[in-house]
Short mmCIF file of C-alpha atoms in Angstrom, two decimals:
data_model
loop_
_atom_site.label_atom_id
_atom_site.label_comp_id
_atom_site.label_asym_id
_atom_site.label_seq_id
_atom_site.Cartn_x
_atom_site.Cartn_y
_atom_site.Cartn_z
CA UNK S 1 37.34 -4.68 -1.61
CA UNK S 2 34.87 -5.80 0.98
CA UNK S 3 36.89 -6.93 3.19
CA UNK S 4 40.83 -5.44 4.55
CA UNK S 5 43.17 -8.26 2.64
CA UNK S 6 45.90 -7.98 5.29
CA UNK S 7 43.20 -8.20 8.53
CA UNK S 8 42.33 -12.04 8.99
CA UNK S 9 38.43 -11.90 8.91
CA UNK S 10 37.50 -8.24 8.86
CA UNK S 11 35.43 -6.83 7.19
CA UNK S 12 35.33 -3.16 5.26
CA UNK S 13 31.70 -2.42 6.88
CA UNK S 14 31.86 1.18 5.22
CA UNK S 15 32.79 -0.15 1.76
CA UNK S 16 29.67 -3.47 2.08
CA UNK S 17 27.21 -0.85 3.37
CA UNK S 18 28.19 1.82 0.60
CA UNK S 19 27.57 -1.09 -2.52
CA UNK S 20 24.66 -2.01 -1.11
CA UNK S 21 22.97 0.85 -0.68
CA UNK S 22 24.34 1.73 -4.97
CA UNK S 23 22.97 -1.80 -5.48
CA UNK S 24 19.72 -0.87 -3.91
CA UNK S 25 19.07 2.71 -5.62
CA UNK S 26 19.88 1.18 -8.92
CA UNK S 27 17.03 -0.82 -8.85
CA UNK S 28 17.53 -3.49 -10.92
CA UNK S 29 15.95 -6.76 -11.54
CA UNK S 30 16.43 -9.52 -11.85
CA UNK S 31 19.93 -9.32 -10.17
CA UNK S 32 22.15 -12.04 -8.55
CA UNK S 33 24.93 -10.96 -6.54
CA UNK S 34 28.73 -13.27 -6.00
CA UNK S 35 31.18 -12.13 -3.75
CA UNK S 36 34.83 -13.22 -3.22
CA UNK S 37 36.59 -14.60 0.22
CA UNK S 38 38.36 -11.44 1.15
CA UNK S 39 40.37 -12.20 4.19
CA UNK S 40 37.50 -14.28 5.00
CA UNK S 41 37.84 -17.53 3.07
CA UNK S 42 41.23 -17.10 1.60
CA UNK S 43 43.40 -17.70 4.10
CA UNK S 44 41.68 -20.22 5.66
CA UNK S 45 41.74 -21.94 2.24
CA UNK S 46 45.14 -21.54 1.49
CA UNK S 47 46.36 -22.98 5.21
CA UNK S 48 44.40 -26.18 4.62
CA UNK S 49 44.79 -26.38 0.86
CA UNK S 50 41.04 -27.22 0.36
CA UNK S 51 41.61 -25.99 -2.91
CA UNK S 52 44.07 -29.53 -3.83
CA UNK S 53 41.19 -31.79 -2.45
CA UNK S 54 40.87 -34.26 0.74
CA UNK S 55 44.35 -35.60 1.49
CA UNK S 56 44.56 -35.32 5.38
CA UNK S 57 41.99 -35.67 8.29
CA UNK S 58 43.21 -32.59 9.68
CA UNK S 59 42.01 -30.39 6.71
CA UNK S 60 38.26 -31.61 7.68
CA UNK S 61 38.04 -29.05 10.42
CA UNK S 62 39.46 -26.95 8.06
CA UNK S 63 37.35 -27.03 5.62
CA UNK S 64 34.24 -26.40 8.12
CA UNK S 65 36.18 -23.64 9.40
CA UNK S 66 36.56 -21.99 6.02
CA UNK S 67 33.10 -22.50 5.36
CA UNK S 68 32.08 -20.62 8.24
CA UNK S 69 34.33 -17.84 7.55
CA UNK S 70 32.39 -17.55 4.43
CA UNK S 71 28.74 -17.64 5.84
CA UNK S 72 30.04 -15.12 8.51
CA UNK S 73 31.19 -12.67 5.60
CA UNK S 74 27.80 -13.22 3.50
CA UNK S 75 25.76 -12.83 6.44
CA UNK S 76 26.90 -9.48 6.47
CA UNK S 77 26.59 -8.43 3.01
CA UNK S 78 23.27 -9.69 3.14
CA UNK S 79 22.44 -7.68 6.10
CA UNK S 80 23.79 -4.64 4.39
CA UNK S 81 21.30 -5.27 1.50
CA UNK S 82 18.21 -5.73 3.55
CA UNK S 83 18.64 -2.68 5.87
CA UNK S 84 19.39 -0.86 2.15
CA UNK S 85 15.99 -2.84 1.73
CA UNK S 86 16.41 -5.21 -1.23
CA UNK S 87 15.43 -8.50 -0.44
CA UNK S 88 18.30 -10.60 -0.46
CA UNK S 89 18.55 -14.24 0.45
CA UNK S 90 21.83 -15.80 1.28
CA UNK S 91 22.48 -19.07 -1.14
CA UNK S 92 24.93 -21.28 -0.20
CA UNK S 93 27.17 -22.82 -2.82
CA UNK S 94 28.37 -25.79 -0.86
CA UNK S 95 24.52 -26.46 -0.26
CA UNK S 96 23.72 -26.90 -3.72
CA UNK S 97 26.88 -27.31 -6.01
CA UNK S 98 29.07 -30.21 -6.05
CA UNK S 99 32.36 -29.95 -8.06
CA UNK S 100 33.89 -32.76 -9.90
CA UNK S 101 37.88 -32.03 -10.19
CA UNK S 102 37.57 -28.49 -9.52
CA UNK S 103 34.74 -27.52 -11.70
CA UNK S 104 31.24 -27.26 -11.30
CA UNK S 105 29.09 -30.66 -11.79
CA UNK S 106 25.95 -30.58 -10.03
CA UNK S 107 23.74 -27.32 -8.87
CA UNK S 108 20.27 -27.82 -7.69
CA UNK S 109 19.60 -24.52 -9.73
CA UNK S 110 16.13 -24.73 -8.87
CA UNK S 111 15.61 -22.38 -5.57
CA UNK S 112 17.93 -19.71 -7.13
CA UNK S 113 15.76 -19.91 -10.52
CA UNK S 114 12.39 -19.84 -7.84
CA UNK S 115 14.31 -16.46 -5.83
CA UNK S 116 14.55 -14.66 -9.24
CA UNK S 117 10.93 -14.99 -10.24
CA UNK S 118 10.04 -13.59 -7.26
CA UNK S 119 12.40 -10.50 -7.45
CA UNK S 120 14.68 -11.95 -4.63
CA UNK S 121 18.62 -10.92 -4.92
CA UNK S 122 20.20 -14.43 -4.04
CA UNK S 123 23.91 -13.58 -3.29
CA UNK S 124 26.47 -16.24 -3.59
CA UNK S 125 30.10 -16.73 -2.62
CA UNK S 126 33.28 -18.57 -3.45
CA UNK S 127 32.81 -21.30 -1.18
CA UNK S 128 34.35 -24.58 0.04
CA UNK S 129 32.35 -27.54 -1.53
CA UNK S 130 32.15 -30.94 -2.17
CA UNK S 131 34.00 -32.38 -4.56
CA UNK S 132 32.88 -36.47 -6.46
CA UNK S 133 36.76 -36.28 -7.27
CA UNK S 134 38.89 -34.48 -4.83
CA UNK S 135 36.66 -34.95 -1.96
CA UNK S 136 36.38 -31.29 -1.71
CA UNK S 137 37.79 -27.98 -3.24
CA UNK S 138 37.49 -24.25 -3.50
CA UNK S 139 34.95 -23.09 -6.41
CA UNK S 140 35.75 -19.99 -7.18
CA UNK S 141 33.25 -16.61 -7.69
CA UNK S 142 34.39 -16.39 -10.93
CA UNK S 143 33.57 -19.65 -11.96
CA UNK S 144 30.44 -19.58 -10.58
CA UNK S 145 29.77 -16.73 -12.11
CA UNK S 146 29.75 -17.87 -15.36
CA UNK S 147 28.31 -20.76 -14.50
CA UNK S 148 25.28 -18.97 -13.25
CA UNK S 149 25.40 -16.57 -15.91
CA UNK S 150 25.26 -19.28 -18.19
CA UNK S 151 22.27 -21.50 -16.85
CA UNK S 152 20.17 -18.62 -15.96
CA UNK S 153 20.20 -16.93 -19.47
CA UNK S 154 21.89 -13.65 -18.02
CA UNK S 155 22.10 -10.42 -20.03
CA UNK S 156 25.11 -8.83 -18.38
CA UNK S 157 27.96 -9.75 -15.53
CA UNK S 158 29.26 -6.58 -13.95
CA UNK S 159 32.32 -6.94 -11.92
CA UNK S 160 33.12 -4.98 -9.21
CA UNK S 161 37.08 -4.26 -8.92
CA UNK S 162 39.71 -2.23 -7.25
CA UNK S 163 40.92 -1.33 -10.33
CA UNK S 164 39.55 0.63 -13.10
CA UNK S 165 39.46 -2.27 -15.64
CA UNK S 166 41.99 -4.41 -17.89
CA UNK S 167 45.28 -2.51 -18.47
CA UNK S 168 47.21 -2.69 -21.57
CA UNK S 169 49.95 -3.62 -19.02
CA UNK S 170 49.94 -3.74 -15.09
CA UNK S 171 49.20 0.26 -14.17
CA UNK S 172 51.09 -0.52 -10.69
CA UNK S 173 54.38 -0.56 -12.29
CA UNK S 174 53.97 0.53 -15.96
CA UNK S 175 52.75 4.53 -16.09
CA UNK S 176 52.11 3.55 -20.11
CA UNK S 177 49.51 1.35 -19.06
CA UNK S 178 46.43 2.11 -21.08
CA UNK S 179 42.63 1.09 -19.88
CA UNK S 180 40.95 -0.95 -22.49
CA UNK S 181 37.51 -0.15 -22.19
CA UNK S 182 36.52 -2.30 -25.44
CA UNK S 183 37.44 -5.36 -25.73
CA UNK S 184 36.38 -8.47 -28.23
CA UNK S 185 37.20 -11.86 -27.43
CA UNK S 186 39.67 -12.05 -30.48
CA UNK S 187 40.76 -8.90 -29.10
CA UNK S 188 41.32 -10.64 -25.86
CA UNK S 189 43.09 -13.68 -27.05
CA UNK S 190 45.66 -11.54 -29.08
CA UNK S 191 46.03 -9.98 -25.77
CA UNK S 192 46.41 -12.66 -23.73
CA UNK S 193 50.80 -12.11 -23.43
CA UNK S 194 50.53 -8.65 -22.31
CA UNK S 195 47.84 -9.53 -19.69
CA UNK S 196 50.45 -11.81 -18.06
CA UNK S 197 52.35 -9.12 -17.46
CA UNK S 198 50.04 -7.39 -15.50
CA UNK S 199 50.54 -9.54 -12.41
CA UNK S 200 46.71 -8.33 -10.41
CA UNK S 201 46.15 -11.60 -8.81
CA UNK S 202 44.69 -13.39 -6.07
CA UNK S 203 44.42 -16.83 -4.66
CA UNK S 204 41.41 -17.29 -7.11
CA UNK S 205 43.49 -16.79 -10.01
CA UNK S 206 43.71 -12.53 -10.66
CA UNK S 207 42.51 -10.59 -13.23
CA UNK S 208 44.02 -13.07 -15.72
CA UNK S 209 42.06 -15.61 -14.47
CA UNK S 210 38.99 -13.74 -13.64
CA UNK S 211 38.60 -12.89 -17.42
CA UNK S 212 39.31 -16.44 -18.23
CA UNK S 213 36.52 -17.74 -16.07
CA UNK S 214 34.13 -15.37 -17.69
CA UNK S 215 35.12 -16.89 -21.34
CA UNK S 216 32.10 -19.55 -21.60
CA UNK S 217 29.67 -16.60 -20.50
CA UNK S 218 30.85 -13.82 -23.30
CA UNK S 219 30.69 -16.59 -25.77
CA UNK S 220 26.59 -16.99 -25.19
CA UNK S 221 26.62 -13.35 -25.55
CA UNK S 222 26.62 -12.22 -22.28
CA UNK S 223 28.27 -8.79 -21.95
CA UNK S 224 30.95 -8.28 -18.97
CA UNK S 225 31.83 -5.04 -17.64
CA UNK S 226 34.74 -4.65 -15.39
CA UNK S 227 34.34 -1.45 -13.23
CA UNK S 228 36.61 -0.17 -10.45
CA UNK S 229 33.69 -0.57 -7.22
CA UNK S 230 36.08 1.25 -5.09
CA UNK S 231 34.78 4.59 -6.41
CA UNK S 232 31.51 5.37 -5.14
CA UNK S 233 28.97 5.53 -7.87
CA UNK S 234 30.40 2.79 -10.64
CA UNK S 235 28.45 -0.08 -9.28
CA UNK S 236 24.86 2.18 -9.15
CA UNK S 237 25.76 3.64 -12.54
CA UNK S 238 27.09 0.34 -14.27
CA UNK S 239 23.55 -1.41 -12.81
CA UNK S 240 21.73 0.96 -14.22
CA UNK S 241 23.37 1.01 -17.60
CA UNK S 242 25.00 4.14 -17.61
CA UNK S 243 28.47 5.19 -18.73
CA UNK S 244 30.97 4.85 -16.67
CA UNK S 245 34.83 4.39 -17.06
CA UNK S 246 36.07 0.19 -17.03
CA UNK S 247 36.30 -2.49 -19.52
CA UNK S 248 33.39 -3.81 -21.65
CA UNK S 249 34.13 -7.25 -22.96
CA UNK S 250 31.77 -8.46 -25.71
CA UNK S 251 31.78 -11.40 -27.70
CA UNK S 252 31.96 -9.63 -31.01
CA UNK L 1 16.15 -24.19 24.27
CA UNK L 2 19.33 -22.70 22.16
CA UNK L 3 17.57 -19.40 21.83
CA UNK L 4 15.08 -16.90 24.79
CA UNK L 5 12.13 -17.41 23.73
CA UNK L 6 10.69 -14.09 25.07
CA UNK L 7 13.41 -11.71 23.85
CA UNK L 8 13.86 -11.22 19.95
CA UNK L 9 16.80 -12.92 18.64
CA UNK L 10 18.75 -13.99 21.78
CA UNK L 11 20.78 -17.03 21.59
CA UNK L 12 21.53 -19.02 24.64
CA UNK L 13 24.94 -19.12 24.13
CA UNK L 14 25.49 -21.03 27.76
CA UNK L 15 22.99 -23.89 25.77
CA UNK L 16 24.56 -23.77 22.48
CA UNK L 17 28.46 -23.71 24.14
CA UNK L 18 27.22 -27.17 26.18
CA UNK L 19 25.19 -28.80 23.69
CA UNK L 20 27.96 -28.46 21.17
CA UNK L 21 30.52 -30.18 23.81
CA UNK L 22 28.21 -32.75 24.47
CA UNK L 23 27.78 -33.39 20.92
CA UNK L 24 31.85 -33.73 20.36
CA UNK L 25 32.02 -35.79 23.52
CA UNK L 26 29.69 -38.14 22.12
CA UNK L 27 32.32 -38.97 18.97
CA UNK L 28 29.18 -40.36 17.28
CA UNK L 29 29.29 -40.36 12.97
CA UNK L 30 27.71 -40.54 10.74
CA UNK L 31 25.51 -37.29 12.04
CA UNK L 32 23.69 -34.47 11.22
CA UNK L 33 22.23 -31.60 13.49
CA UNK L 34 19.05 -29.98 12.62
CA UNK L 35 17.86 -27.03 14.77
CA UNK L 36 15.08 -25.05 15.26
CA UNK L 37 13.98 -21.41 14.62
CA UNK L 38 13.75 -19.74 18.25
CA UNK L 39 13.40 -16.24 18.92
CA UNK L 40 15.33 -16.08 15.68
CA UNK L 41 13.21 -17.28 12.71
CA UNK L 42 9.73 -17.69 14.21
CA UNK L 43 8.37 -13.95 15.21
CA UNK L 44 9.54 -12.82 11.66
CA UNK L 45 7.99 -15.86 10.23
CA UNK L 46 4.60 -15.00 11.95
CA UNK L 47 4.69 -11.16 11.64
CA UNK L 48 5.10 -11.25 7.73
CA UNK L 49 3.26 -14.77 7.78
CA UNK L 50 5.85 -16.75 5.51
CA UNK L 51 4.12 -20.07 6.01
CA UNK L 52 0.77 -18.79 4.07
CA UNK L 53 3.11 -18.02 1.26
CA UNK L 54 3.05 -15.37 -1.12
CA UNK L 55 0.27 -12.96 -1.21
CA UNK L 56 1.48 -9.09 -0.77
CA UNK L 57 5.07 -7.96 -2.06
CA UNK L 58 5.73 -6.78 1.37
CA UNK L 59 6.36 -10.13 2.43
CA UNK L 60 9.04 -10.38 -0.08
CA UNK L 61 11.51 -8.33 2.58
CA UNK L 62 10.01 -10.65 5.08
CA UNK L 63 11.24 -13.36 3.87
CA UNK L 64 14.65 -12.46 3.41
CA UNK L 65 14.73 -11.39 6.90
CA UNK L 66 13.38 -14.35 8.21
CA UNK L 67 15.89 -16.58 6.39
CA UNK L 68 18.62 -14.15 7.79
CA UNK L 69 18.12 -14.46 11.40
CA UNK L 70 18.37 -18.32 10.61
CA UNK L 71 21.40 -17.90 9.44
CA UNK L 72 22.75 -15.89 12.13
CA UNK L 73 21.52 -18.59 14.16
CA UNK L 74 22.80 -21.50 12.52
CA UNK L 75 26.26 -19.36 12.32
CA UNK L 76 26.58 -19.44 15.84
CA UNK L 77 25.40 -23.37 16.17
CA UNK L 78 28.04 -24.07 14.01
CA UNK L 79 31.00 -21.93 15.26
CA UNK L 80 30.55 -23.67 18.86
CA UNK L 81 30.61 -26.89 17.27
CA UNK L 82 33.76 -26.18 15.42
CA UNK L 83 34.97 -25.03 19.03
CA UNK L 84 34.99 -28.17 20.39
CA UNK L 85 36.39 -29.33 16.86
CA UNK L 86 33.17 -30.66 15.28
CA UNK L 87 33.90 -30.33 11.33
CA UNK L 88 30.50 -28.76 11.33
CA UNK L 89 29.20 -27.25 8.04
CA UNK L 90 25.81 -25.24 7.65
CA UNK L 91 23.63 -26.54 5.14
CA UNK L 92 20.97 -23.97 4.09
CA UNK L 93 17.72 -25.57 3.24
CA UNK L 94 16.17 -22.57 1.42
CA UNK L 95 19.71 -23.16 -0.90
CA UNK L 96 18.50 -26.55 -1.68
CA UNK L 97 14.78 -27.42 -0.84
CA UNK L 98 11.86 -26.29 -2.55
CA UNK L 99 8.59 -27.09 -1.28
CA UNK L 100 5.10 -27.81 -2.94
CA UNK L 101 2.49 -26.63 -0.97
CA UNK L 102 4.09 -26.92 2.29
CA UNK L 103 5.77 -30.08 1.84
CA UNK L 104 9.35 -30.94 0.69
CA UNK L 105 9.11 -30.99 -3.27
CA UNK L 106 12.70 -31.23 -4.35
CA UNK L 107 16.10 -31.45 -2.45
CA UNK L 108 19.36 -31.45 -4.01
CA UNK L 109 20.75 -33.89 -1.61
CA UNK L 110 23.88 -35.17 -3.05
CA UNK L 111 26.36 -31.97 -1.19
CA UNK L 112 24.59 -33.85 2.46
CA UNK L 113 25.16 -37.09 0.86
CA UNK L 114 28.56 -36.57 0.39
CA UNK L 115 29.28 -34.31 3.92
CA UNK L 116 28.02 -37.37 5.54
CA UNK L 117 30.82 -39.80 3.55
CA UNK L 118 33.40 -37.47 4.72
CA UNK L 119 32.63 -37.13 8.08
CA UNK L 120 31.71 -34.19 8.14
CA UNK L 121 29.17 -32.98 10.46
CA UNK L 122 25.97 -31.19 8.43
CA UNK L 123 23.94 -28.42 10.46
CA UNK L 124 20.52 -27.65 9.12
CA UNK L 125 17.52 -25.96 10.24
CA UNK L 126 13.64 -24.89 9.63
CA UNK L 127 14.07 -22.47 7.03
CA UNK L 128 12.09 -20.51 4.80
CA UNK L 129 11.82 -22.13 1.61
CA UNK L 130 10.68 -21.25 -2.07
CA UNK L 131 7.56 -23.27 -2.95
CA UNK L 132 6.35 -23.75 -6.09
CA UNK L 133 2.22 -23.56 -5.19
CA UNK L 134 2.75 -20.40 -3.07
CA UNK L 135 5.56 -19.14 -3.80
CA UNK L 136 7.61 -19.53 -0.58
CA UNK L 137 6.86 -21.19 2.63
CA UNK L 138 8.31 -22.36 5.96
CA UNK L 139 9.79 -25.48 6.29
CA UNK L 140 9.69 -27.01 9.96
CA UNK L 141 12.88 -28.55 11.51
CA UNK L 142 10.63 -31.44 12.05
CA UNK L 143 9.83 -31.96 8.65
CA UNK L 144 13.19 -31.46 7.40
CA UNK L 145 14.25 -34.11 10.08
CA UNK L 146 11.95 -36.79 8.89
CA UNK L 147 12.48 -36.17 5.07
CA UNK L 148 16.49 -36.60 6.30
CA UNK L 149 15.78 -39.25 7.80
CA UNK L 150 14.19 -41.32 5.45
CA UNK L 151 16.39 -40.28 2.44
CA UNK L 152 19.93 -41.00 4.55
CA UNK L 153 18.68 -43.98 5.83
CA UNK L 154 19.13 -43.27 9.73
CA UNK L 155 18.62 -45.39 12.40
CA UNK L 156 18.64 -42.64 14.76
CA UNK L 157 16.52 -39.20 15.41
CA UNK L 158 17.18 -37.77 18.98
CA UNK L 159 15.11 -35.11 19.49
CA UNK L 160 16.06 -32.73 22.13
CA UNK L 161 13.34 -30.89 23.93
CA UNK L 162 13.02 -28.38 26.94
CA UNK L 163 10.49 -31.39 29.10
CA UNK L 164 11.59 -34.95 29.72
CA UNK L 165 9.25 -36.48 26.39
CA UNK L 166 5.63 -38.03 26.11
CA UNK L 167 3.48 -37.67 28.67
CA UNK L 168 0.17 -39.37 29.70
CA UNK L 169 -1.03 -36.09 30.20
CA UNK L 170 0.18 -32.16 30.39
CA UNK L 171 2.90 -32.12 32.88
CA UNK L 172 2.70 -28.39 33.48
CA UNK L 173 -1.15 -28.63 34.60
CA UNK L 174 -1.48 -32.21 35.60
CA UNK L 175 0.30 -33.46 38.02
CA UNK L 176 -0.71 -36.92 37.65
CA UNK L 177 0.65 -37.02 34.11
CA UNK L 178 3.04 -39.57 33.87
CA UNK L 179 6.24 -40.08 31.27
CA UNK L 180 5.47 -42.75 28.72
CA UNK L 181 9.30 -44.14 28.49
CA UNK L 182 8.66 -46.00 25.18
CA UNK L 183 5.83 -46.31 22.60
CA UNK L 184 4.86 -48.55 19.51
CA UNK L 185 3.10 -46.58 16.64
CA UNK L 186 0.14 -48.24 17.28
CA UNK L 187 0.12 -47.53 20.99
CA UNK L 188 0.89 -43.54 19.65
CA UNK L 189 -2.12 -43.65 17.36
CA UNK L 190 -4.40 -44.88 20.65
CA UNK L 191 -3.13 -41.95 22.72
CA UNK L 192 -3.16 -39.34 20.07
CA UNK L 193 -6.55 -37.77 21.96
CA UNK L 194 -4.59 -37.58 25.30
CA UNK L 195 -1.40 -36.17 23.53
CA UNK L 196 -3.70 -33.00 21.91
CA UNK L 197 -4.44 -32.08 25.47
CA UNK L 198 -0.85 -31.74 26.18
CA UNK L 199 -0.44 -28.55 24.58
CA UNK L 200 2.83 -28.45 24.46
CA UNK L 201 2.91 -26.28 21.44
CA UNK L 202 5.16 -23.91 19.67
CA UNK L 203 4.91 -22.17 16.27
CA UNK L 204 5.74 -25.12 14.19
CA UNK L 205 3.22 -27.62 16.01
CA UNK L 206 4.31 -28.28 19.13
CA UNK L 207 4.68 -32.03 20.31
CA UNK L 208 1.32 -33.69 18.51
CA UNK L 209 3.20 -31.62 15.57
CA UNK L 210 6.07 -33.04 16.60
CA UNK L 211 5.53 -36.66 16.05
CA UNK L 212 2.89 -36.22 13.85
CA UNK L 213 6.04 -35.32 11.08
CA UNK L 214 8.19 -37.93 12.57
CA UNK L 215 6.04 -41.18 11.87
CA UNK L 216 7.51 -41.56 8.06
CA UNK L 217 10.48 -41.95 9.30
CA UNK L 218 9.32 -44.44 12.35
CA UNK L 219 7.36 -46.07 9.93
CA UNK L 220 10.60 -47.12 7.81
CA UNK L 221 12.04 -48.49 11.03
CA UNK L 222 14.40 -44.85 12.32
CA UNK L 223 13.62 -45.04 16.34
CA UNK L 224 12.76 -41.60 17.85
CA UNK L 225 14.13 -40.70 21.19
CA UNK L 226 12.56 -37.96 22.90
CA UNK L 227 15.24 -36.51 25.62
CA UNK L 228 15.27 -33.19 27.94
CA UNK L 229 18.56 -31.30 26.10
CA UNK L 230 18.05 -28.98 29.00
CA UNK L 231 19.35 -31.24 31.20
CA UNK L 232 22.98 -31.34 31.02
CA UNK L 233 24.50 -34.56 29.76
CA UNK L 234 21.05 -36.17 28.55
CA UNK L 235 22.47 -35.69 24.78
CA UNK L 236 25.50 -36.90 25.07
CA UNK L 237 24.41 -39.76 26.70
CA UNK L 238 21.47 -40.09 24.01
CA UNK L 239 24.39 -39.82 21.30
CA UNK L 240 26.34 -42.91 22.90
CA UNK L 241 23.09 -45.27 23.44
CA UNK L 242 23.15 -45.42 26.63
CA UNK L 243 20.08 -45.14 29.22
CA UNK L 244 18.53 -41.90 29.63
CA UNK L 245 15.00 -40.49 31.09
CA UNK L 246 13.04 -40.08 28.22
CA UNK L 247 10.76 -41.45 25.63
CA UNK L 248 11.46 -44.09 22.76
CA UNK L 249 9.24 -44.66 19.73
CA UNK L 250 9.75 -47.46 17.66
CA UNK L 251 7.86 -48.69 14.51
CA UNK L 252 6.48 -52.19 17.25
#
């Protein structure tokens, strides 16, 4: 969405500069913002398998270099947001999270809790991090997002998507495919076959995988709304509470 | 030194392009890099005057644009290191520090910790940092180097200035002042009067600053070397151990 998935490292300027200034005139707070890898961090990822952990010297300069890819794609969502004037600070992941087999272990939680009180927007990223395990992997946005969602006591997780939601079946190649824009978690788990089918993935795991993430985080009773960001609008209007066509997933 | 001091965010690429080779040349690990603010960080810093903290919500912008133009900074540190295949990662203090009143309160330092075992090559940076007395601060590179120091247990800071080291006296207006090419703490503490005529200063402190932040770390038994990183080849050299013009402090 942010970035063109086919172009290694570039960036859709006209898409980040659009979201941020919908993120700005919605004007919520407090509000923490995770973005993905794009064509940033992916490929990177994928050439040096950070993702399986440290098996070969040669995937040290990889990692560093998929780190950077990373920054360099923050840096400019960040820059967005602060001409759109909301005060955003860039947090590193690999700065302050360490992973233990894959998932999160350690955050120092304790700047990001410090930004919020002051009405900073920290904005995250799938990153490349340490790993007490593996040496290193790839922690994904969507786990993080729960994660964060989870320690800091979060009301809501709105995820931006090019799509409009979860389909009853994968709307690429099914024309029956229905948007679900209620969903329960029973719902979800009797869903969880046809969902499968609907093949929208990424390196990070697709939509399946995405909603899977966002499990321990519904559970506490945080809401999640999927919205399509693509359209111009959804992001301001789902910020701001407003209706707006996507996917609600509640716990009950 | 890596950045024009008189024009507003201007890296010296030329200096940042050399210093990193000299740095991979040196093929010296365990090491971390810790840089300075420049034309980057320091005229934001001072116009929405970061280091007094939090005291108008105008500031609050300020902030985030200060810690920005670090970033773009450190981004291009780190992507000439990786050049010249330094495994390079940035490590963002404001991700991971937070300061009381000034000084380093808490740092998540097990991500470093763990760079460092990898052999990987951490790049950090004065930063501004959330503090829990007033609110958010600036952290020094110099401060940040000591507190590194002492918690990784190095036998090594090089600092790399823009003049040769210590001197007797100012260099730019005396010139009878001579280069002291190594000093005891104790002979430091004797000179300290001579060293505040120096005025060698910059935003951060200058050189009394300078050393001023370093003696924890001297004190523990870390040597300081004091080298001209203008000069090309002084930091490479200072990387290897071997003899360069400069000035050594050690604990006695």
């Amino acid at each position: 969405m942010i970035t063109y998935k086919e172009k290694s490292q570039t960036a859709n300027l006209r898409a980040i500069r659009r979201l941020a200034k919908e993120i700005s005139s919605a004007h919520v707070l407090p509000l923490a913002v995770v973005h993905g890898g794009g064509s940033f961090g992916h490929p990177l990822a994928k050439r040096y398998a950070i993702k399986d952990g440290f098996k070969k010297s040669s995937q040290i300069l990889g990692f560093a270099k998929t780190h950077l890819a990373m920054v360099t794609l923050n840096r400019l969502v960040v820059d967005a947001l602060i001409q759109h004037e909301v005060p955003a600070v860039a947090v590193s992941p690999s700065s302050c999270i360490v992973a233990k087999s894959g998932r999160i272990s350690t955050v120092s939680s304790e700047p990001l809790k410090k930004m919020l009180q002051l009405a900073f927007v920290p904005v995250l990223y799938g990153d490349a991090v340490l790993d007490s395990d593996l040496g290193f992997t790839i922690l994904s946005g969507d786990q993080l997002i729960t994660h964060l969602a989870t320690s800091l006591n979060a009301d809501h997780i709105i995820v931006g998507l090019d799509v409009d939601g979860l389909y009853s079946a994968d709307p690429k190649t099914k024309p029956t495919a229905k948007l679900i824009s209620h969903v329960t978690l029973k719902e979800l788990k009797d869903m969880r076959l046809r969902i499968e089918e609907a093949k929208v993935t990424d390196v990070t795991g697709g939509m399946l995988g995405k909603i899977d993430e966002l499990i321990p985080a519904i559970e506490r009773g945080t809401t999640v709304l999927l919205v399509n960001a693509a359209k111009p609008g959804n992001i301001c209007k789902a910020l701001k509470g407003e209706k707006v066509t996507g996917t609600l997933i509640e716990k009950e």
